[in-house]
CSV table of C-alpha atoms in Angstrom, one decimal:
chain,number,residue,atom,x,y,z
A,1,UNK,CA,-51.0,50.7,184.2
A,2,UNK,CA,-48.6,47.3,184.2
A,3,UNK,CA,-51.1,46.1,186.0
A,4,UNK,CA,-54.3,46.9,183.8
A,5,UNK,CA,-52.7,45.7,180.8
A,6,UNK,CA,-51.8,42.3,182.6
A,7,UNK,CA,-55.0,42.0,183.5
A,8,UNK,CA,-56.6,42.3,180.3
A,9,UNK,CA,-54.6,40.3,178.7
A,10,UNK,CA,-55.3,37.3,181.7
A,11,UNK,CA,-59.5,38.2,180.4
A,12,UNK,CA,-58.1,37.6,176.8
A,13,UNK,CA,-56.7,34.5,177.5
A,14,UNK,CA,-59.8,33.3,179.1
A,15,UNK,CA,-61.9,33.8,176.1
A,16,UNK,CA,-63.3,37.7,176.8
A,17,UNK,CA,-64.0,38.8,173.0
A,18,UNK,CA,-61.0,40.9,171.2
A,19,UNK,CA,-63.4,44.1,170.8
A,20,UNK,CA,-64.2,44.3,174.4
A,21,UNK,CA,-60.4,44.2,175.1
A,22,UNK,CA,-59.3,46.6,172.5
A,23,UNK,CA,-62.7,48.8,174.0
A,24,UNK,CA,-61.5,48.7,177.7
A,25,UNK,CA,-57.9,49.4,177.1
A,26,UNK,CA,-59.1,52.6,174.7
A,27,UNK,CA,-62.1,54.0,177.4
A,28,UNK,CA,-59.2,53.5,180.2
A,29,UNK,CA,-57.2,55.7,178.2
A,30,UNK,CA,-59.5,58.5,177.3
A,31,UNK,CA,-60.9,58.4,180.8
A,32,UNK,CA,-57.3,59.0,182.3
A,33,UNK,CA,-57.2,61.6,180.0
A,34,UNK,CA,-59.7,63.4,181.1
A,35,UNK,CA,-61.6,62.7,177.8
A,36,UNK,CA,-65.1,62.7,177.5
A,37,UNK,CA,-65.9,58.8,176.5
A,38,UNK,CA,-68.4,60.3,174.0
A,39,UNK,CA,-65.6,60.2,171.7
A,40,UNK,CA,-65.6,56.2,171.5
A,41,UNK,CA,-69.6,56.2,170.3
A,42,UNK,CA,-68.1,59.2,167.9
A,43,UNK,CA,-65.4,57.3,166.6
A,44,UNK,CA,-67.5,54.0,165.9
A,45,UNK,CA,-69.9,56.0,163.9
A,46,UNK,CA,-67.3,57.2,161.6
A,47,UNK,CA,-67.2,53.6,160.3
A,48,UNK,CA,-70.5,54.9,158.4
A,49,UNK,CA,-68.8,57.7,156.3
A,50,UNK,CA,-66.1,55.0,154.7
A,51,UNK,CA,-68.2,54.3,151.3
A,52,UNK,CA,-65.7,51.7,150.6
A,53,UNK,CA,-67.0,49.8,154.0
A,54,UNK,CA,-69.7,48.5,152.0
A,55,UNK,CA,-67.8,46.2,149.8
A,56,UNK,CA,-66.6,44.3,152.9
A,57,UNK,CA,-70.2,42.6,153.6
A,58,UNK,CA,-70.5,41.9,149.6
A,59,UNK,CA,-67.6,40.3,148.5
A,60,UNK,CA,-68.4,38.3,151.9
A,61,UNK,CA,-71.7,37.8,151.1
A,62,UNK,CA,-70.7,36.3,147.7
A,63,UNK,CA,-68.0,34.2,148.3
A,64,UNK,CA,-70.2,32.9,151.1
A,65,UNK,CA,-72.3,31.7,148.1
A,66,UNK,CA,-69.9,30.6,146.1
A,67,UNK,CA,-68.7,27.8,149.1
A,68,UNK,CA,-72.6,26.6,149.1
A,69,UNK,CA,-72.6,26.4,145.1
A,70,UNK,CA,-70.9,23.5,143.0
A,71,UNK,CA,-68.6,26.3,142.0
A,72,UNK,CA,-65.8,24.2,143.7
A,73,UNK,CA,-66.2,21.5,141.7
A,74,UNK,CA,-66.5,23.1,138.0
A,75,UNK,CA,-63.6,25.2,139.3
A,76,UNK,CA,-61.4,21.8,140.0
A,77,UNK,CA,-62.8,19.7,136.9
A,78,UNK,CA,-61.6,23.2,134.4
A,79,UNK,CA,-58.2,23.1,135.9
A,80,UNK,CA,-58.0,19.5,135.7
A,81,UNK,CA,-59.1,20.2,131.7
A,82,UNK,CA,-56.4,22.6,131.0
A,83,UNK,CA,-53.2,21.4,133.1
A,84,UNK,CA,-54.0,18.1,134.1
A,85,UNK,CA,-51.5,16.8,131.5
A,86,UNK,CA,-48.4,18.2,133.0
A,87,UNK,CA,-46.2,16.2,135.2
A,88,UNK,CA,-47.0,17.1,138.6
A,89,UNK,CA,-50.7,18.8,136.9
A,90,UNK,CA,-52.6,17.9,139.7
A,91,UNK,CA,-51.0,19.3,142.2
A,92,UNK,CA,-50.3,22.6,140.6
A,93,UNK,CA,-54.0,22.3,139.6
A,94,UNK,CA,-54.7,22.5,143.4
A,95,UNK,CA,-52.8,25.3,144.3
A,96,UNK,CA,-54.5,27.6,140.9
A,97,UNK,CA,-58.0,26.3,142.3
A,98,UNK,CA,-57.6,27.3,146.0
A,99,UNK,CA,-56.0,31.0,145.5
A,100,UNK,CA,-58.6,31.8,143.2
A,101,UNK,CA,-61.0,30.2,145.7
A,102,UNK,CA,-59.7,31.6,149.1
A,103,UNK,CA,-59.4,35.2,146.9
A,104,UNK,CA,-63.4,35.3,146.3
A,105,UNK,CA,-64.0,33.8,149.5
A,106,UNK,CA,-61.9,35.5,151.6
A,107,UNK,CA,-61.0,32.7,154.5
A,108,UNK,CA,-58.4,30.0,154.7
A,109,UNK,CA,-60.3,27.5,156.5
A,110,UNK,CA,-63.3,27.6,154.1
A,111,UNK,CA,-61.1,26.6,150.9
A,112,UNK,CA,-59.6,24.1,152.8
A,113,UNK,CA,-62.9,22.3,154.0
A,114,UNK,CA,-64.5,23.2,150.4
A,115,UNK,CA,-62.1,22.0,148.2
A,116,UNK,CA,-60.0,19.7,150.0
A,117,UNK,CA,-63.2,17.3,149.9
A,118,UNK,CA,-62.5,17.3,145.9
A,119,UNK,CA,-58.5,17.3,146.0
A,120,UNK,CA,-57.6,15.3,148.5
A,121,UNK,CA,-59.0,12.1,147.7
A,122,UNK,CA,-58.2,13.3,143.6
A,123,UNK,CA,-54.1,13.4,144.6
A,124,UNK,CA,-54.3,10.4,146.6
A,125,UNK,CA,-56.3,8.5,144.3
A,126,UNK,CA,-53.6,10.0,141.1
A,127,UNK,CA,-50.9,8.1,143.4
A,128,UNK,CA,-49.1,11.4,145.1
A,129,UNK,CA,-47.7,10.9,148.1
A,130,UNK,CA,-50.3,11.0,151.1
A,131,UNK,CA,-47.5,13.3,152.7
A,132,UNK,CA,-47.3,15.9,150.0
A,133,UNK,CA,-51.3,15.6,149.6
A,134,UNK,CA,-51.8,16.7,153.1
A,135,UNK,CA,-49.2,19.8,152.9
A,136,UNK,CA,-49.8,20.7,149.6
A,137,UNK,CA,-53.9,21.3,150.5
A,138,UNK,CA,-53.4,22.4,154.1
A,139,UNK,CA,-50.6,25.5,152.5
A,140,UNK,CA,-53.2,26.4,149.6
A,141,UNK,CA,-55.6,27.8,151.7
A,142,UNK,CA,-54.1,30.8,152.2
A,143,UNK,CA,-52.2,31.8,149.3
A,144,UNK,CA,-55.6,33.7,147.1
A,145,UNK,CA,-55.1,36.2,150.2
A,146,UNK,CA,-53.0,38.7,147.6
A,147,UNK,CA,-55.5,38.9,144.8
A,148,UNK,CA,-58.4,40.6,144.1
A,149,UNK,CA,-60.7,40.8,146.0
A,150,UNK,CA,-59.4,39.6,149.3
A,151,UNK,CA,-60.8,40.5,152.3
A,152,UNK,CA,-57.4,41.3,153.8
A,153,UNK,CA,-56.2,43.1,151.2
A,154,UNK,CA,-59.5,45.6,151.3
A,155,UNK,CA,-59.4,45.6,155.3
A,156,UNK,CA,-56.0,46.6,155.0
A,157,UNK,CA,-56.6,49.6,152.3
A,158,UNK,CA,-59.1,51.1,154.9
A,159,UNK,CA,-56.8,50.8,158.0
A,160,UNK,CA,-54.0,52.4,156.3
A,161,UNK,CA,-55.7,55.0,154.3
A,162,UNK,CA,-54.3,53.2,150.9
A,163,UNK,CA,-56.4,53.2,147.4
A,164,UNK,CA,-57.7,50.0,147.8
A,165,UNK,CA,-57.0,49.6,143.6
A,166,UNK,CA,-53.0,50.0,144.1
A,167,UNK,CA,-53.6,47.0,146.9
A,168,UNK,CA,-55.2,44.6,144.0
A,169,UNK,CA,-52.6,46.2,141.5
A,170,UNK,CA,-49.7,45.3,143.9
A,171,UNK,CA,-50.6,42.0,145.0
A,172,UNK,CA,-50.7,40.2,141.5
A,173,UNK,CA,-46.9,39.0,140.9
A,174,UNK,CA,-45.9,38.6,144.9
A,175,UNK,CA,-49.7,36.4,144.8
A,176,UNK,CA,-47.9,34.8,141.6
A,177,UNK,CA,-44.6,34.0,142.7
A,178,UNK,CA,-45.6,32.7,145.7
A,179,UNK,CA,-48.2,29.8,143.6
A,180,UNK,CA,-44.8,29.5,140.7
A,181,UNK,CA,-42.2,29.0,143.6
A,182,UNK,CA,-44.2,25.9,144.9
A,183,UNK,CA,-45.8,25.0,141.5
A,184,UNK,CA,-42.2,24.6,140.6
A,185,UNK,CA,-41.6,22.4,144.0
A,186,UNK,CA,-44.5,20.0,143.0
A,187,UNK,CA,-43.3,19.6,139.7
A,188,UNK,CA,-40.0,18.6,140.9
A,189,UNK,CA,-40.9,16.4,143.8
A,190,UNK,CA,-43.1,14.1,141.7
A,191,UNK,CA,-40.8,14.3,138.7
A,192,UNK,CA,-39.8,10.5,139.0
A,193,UNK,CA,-43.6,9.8,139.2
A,194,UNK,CA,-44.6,11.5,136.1
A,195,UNK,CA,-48.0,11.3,137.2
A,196,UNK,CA,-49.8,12.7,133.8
A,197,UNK,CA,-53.3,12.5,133.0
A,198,UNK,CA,-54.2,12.5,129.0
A,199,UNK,CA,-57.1,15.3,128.5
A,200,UNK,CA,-59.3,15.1,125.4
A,201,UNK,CA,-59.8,18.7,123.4
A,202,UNK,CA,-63.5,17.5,124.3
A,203,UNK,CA,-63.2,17.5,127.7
A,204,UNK,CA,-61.6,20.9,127.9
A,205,UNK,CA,-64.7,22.2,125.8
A,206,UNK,CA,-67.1,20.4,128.2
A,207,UNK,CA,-65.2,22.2,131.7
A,208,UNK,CA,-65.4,25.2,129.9
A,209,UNK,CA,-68.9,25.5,129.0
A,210,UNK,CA,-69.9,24.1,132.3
A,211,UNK,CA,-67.6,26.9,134.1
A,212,UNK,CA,-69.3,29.8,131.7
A,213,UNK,CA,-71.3,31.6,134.0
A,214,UNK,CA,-68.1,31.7,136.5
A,215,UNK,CA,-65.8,32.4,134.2
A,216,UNK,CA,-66.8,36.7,134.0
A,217,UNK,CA,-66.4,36.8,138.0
A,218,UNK,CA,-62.9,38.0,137.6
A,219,UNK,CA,-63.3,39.7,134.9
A,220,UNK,CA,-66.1,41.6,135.9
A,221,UNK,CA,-64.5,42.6,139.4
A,222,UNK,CA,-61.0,43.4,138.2
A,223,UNK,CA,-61.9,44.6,134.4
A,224,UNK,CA,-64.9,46.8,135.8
A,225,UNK,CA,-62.6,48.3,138.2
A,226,UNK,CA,-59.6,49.0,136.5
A,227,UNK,CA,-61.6,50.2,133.1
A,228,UNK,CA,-63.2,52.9,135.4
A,229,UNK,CA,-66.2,51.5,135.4
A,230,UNK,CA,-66.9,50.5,138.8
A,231,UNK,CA,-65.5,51.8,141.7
A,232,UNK,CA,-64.6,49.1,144.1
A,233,UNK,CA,-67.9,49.2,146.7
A,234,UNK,CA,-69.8,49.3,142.8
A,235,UNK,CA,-68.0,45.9,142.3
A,236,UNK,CA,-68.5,44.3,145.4
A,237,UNK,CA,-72.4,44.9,144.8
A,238,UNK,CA,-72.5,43.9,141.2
A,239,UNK,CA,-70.3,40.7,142.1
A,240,UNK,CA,-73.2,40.0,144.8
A,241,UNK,CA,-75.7,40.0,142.3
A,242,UNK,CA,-74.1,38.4,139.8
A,243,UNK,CA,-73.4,35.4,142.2
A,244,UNK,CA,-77.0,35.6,143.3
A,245,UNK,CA,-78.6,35.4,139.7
A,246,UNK,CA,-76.2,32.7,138.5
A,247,UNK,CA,-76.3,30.1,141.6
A,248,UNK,CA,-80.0,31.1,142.1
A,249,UNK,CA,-82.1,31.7,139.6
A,250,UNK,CA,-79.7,30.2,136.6
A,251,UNK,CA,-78.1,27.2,137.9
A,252,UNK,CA,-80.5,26.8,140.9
A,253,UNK,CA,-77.9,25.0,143.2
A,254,UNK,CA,-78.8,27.3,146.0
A,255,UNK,CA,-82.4,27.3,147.2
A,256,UNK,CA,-84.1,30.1,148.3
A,257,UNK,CA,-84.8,28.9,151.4
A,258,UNK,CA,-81.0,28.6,152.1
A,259,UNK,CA,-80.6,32.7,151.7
A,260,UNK,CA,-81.1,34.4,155.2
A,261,UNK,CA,-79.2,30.9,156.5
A,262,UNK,CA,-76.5,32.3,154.3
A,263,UNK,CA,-76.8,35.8,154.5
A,264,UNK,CA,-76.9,35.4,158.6
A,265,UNK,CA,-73.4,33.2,158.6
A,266,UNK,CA,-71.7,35.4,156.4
A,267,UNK,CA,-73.1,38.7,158.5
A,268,UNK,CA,-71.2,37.4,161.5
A,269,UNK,CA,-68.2,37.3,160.1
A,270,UNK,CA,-68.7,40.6,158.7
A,271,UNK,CA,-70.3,42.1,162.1
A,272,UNK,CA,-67.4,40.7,164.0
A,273,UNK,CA,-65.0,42.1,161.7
A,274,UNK,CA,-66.6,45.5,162.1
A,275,UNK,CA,-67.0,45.3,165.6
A,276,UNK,CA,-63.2,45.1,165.9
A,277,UNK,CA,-62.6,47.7,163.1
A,278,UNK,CA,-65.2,50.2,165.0
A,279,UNK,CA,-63.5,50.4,168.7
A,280,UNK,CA,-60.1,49.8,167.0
A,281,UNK,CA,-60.2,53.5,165.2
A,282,UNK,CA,-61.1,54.8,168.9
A,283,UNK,CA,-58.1,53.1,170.1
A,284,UNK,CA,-55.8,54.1,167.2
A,285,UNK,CA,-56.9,57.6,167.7
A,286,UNK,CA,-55.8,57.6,171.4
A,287,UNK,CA,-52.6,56.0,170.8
A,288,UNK,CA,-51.6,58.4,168.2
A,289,UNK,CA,-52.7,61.6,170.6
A,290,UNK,CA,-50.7,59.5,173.2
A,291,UNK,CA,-47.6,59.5,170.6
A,292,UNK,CA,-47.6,55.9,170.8
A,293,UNK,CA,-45.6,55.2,167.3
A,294,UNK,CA,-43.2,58.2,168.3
A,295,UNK,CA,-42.1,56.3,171.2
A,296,UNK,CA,-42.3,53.2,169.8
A,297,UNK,CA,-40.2,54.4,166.9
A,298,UNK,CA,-37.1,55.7,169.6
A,299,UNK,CA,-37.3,52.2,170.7
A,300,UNK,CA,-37.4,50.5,167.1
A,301,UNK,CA,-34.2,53.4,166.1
A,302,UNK,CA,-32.4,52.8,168.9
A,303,UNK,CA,-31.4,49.2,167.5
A,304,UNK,CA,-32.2,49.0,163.5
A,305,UNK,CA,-30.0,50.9,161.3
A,306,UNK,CA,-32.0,51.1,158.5
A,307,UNK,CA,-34.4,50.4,155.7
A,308,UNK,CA,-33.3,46.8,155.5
A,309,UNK,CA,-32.4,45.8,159.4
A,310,UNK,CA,-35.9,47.4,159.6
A,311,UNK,CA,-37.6,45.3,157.4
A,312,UNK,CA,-36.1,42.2,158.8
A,313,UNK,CA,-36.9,43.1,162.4
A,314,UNK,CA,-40.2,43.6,160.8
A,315,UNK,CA,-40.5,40.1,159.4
A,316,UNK,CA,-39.4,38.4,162.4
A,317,UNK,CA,-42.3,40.2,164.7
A,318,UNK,CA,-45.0,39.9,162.0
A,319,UNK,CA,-44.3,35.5,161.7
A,320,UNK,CA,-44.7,35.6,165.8
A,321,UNK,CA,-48.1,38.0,165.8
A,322,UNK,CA,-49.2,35.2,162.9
A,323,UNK,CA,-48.5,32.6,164.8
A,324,UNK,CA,-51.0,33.9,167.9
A,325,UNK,CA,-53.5,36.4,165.9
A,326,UNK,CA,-55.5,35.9,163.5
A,327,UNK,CA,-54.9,38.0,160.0
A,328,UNK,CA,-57.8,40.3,160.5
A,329,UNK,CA,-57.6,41.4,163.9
A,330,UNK,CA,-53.7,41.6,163.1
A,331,UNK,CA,-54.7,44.4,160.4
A,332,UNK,CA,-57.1,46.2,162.9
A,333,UNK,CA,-54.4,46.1,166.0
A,334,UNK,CA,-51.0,46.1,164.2
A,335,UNK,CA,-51.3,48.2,161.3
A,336,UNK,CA,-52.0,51.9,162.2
A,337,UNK,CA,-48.8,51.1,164.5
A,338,UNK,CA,-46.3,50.1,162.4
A,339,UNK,CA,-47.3,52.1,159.3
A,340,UNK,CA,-46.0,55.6,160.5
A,341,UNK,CA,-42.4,53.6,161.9
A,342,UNK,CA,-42.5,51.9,158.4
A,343,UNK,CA,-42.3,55.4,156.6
A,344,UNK,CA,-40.0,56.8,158.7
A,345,UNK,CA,-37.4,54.1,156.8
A,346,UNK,CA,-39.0,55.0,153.4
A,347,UNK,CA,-41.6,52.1,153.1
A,348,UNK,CA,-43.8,52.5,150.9
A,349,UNK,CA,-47.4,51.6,152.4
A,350,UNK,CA,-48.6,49.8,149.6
A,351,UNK,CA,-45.5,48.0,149.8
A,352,UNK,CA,-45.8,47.7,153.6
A,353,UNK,CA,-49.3,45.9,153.1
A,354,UNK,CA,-48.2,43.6,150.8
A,355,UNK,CA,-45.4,42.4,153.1
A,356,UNK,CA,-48.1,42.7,156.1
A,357,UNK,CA,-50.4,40.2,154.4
A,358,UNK,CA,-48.1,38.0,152.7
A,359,UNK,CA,-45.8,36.6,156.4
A,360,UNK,CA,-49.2,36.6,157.8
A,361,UNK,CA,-49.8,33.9,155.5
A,362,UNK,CA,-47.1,32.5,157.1
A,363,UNK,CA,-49.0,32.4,160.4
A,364,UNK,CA,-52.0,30.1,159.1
A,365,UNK,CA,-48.9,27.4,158.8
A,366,UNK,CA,-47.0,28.3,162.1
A,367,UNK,CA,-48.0,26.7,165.4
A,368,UNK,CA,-49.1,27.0,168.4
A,369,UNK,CA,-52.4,29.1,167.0
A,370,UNK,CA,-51.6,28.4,162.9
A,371,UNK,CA,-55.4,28.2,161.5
A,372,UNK,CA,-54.7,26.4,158.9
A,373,UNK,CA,-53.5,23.4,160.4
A,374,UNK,CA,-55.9,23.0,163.2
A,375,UNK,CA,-58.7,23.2,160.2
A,376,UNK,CA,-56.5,20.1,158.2
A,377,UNK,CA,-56.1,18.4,161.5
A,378,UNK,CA,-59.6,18.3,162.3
A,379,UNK,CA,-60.7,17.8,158.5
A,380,UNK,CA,-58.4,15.0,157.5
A,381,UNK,CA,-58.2,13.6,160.8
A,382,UNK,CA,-54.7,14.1,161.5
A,383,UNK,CA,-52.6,14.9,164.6
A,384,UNK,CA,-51.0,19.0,164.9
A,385,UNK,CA,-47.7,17.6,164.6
A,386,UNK,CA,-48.3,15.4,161.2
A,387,UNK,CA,-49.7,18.1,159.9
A,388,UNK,CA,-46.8,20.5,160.4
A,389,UNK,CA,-44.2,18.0,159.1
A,390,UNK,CA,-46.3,17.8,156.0
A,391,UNK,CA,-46.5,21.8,155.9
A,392,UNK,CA,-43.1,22.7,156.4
A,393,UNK,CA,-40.9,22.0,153.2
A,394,UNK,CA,-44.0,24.4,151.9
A,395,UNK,CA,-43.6,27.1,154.7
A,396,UNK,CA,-40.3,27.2,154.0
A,397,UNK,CA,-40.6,28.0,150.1
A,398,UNK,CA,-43.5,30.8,151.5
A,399,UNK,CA,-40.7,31.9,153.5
A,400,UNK,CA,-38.0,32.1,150.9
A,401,UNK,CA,-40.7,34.1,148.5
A,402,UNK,CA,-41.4,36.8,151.6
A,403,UNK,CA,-37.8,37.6,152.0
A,404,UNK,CA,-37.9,38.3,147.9
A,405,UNK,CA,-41.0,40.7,148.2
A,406,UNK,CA,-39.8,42.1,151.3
A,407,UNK,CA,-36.5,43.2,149.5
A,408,UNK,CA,-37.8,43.9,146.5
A,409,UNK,CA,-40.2,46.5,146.2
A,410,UNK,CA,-40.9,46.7,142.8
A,411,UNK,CA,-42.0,43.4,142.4
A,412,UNK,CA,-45.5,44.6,144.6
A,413,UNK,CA,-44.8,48.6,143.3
A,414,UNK,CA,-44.2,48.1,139.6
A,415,UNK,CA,-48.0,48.0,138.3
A,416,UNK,CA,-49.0,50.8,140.7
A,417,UNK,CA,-46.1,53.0,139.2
């Protein structure tokens, strides 16, 4: 058995795709088992009775959509309107624009290269510190990941088996403290600078009508969700064609031509993620007849005392796995693992996912496989280790807001109560 997982792992290292590694390991299983290996094609096809599954291409689809459209730009130029004349505006600007963006688009490295062609050269032009710029743009990437509708959050809901609405509920003030606590840092680290640009009441009338037919998106999503309206796969398709209709037929800044190019890029994505997610619930299934967690809960109780040693040893596992996996394959490999050790201490698993997503934020900054700043590197033209300097006064303020919505519950629970 030592042996079998070694080797697999070797075939990971050497590029063999995650799916065919988490298919393997599960067929070894059930064949050693004596189980019939029917139960794998039986598994995968259970993906088609989750009607939430759906919303997963769609929100994909449109936020695909959205990174083609000038939607970046109006997004920037409205902030700029409205905050631009606080000290430090800019920057706090930034990091409103790119969790907004990251939330619809659901990817990092997307925001990054989308809107860190517009802000980058903005701070550095404004006179910020070339520094600050690059760590400031390089750490927004990720932070949209807690709101509505984030990929993560939604791949999470289905992994678990938790309302997918309580996720969006619950991720709105640890989402917004994280943004405040660095919002804050900005403002304070270019106090001396006072770096304020004057914006005309015209100007803010101007951004405002040219972001009009953006403006409903998060209305429409969370509004039509939480009035009862929609459920959240109903969303996801109305969101689709909404996005369609505006940067198509309205606005015209896609062509039609440019559809199936779109529609294909964003389908692998999706495809890949439901690759993974498909032989994952075969593997899950074995694990849990194996009495995996069991076991691995005698080991965890053997050495954590309780809820809060627990969480802490939590923590400290979940910044390594971000610093070698990435988020989604996290979710579909970590997650149905942890969650029954996690309620044996009393975590709540809405709670739990919160906590889940939020340190693997921390793993898009964290080297040697942080996403984040191999996408910065290779955008801004900057070395791994110049990029992590620039990061980590950031990382560190990411860190200090985990340990607060690890330790306090109610800050992710209080909307869903």
């Amino acid at each position: 058995m030592i042996l079998t997982v070694i080797f697999l792992f070797v075939i990971l290292l050497l590029g063999a795709p995650l799916f065919s590694i988490i298919a393997a390991s599960a067929m070894l299983g059930f064949y050693r088992s004596e189980i019939d290996l029917s139960v794998m094609a039986i598994e995968f096809f259970g993906l088609s009775e989750m009607p939430i599954l759906v919303a997963i291409p769609l929100f994909t689809f449109a936020g695909f959509i959205l990174s083609e459209s000038n939607s970046p730009k109006r997004l920037v130029r409205l902030s700029n309107a409205l905050l631009g004349w606080l000290p430090g505006g800019l920057a706090i600007i930034s990091l409103i624009s790119c969790a907004l963006f990251t939330a619809f688009t659901g990817a990092s490295g997307v925001t990054i290269i989308a809107l860190g062609a517009l802000l980058y050269p903005a701070l550095s032009e404004a006179g910020y510190n070339e520094r600050f710029n690059l760590g400031l743009i390089t750490t927004s990437g990720s932070l949209g990941l807690l709101f509505a509708p984030s990929l993560p959050l939604i791949l999470y809901g289905i992994v678990a088996g938790v309302s997918i609405d309580d996720l969006f509920l619950a991720g709105i003030f640890p989402g917004l403290l994280m943004i405040i606590l660095l919002a804050v840092y900005s403002y304070w680290k270019n106090r001396q600078s006072r770096i304020i640009r004057v914006v005309s009441s015209r100007e803010i009338i101007s951004a405002l009508k040219e972001s009009a037919w953006e403006l409903p998106l998060p209305i429409l999503v969370l509004g039509g969700i939480y009035s009862g309206y929609f459920a959240v796969s109903e969303a996801a398709a109305v969101t689709a064609l909404y996005v369609i209709f505006v940067e198509i037929i309205v606005l015209r800044e896609i062509a039609w031509k440019d559809l199936p190019r779109i529609t294909r890029e964003s389908m692998v994505l999706v495809g890949a993620i439901l690759m993974i997610l498909g032989v994952s619930l075969a593997s899950t299934n074995y694990m849990i007849d194996s009495g995996v967690p069991e076991k691995l809960f005698g080991i965890v109780d053997a050495y954590v005392g309780g809820q809060a040693s627990f969480l802490l040893a939590l923590l400290v596992f979940l910044l390594i796995l971000g610093a070698i996996l990435d988020i989604f394959s996290a979710i579909i490999l970590v997650v149905p693992l942890i969650l029954p050790v996690a309620s044996q201490y009393n975590v709540h698993p809405v709670h739990l996912g919160i906590v889940f997503l939020a340190t693997m934020e921390l793993g898009y900054l964290t080297p040697p496989v942080g996403l984040n700043l191999f996408i910065s590197s290779f955008r801004f033209e900057r070395g791994i280790g110049e990029v992590f300097r620039a990061t980590f006064p950031f990382f560190l303020l990411l860190l200090v807001s985990v340990l607060i919505i690890t330790y306090w519950p109610q800050l992710s629970l209080f909307l869903v109560s």
